[in-house]
Amino acid sequence: MKTDALLELRDVSRSFIVRNGLFAPKKQLQAVRGVSLKLMPGDVLALVGESGCGKTTLAKMLLDTLPPSSGQILRGGSAANARNRRERTRQLQAVFQDPYSSLNPRKTIGNIVSLPLRVHQQGNPAEIRATVDRIMNLVGLPPRFYNSYPNQLSGGQRQRVAIARALVLRPEIIICDEPTSALDVSVQSQILNLLIDLRAELGLSYLFISHDLAVVEHLASKVAVMYLGRIVESGTARTIFDNPRHPYTRALLASVLTPDPGKGVPDIQLGATFPNPLAPPSGCAFHPRCPLARPECRIEAPPNVVDETGAVECHLYKEPIL
Ligand SMILES: Nc1ncnc2c1ncn2[C@@H]1O[C@H](COP(=O)(O)OP(=O)(O)O)[C@@H](O)[C@H]1O
Ligand SMILES: [Mg+2]
């Protein structure tokens, strides 16, 4: 199970059993369908796709908080086991979307940021305090916040607390799941810039999840585009932004280019809406919304074509474009 990646997913799937009502029959919802993905040292890998496409489910599996239904998740070459559990938690930390619910309202900021150090027994109280002071300074939190509570802070400040807490154990990888979506537009760029600065300073690698391609444009070195549980296109950020191949990636980019300040989830001008994951379309899941769909797109699953710039899963690219 050797891998050169910091983090690797191999053909990972996850389904949930759901029912629409008390007496409705149980159904299987495939949230993630056969995803393979690598995070290499120094990467800022952006995972982009509309709400409901499976991004958070994927993040939870990477964080060991949700087991995959099938497939492998490797971290530096090894899968999770009882012995490496502690070290795995230290290596990989997360920042979530909502800084209001992710911080315990009854704990002080000092308490929240120092908790991982205490749990992992990283030093005596004086050393822990010094580390927390240093990290708070690094993320731009004034020392006076040490004894404050989350409700005394703004959304942006709370997200800085969440970032400080993620950094305090000196992880190698940070998973950011929509870290700026709950913040005011004016604060979003401050947090994005902070993440960029921290990456350079601490040598971090990021998996950065967003429904908005515009958010990741200045941050990502690689992009993976997700649609209904599958990665439909991936490649370097330059390729994805300059030469997108999948019609879905193009649609996402087009919606980014539509000037509509403050708009949330991209509105894709393709007629149909996001499909019901309980009844996924046949063939290529994107075909009902695809302006370029051909007859075979309704019937056959598209091939996954890999070349040196990335991978694309679409009938339009049957041959490797080498
Ligand atoms: N615990 C769960 N039980 C049932 N369905 C779930 C659960 N978690 C997520 N889902 C479903 O899986 C799909 C993907 O969800 P999610 O990973 O949260 O997407 P995203 O983060 O891209 O918005 C959605 O259809 C969602 O309703
Ligand atoms: Mg999500």
Coordinates of N, CA and C in Angstrom, one line a residue, residues 4 15 42 64 92 104 133 158 166 203 230 247 249 251 303:
D4 N 3.0 7.9 -2.6 CA 3.9 9.1 -2.4 C 3.1 10.3 -1.9
S15 N -22.3 5.3 1.0 CA -23.7 5.4 0.8 C -24.4 5.5 2.1
G42 N 2.6 20.0 -0.2 CA 2.6 21.4 -0.7 C 1.4 21.7 -1.6
D64 N -11.5 10.5 9.3 CA -11.7 9.3 10.1 C -13.0 9.4 10.9
L92 N -3.5 15.7 10.7 CA -4.6 16.2 9.8 C -5.6 16.9 10.7
N104 N -17.1 25.7 21.1 CA -17.9 25.5 22.3 C -18.2 26.8 23.0
D133 N -0.3 31.4 22.9 CA 0.0 32.9 22.7 C 0.6 33.1 21.3
R158 N -14.0 34.4 15.1 CA -14.2 33.0 15.4 C -13.5 32.1 14.5
A166 N -6.8 24.5 14.8 CA -6.4 23.5 13.9 C -4.9 23.5 13.8
G203 N 4.4 25.6 5.9 CA 4.6 24.5 5.0 C 3.5 23.5 5.0
R230 N -19.1 12.0 -7.8 CA -17.9 11.6 -8.6 C -17.0 12.8 -8.9
P247 N -18.0 19.8 -19.6 CA -19.1 20.8 -19.7 C -19.5 21.4 -18.3
T249 N -17.6 21.7 -15.6 CA -16.5 22.7 -15.2 C -16.7 24.0 -15.9
A251 N -19.5 25.2 -17.1 CA -20.7 25.8 -16.5 C -20.4 26.5 -15.2
P303 N -16.1 7.4 -20.0 CA -14.8 6.9 -19.6 C -14.0 7.9 -18.9

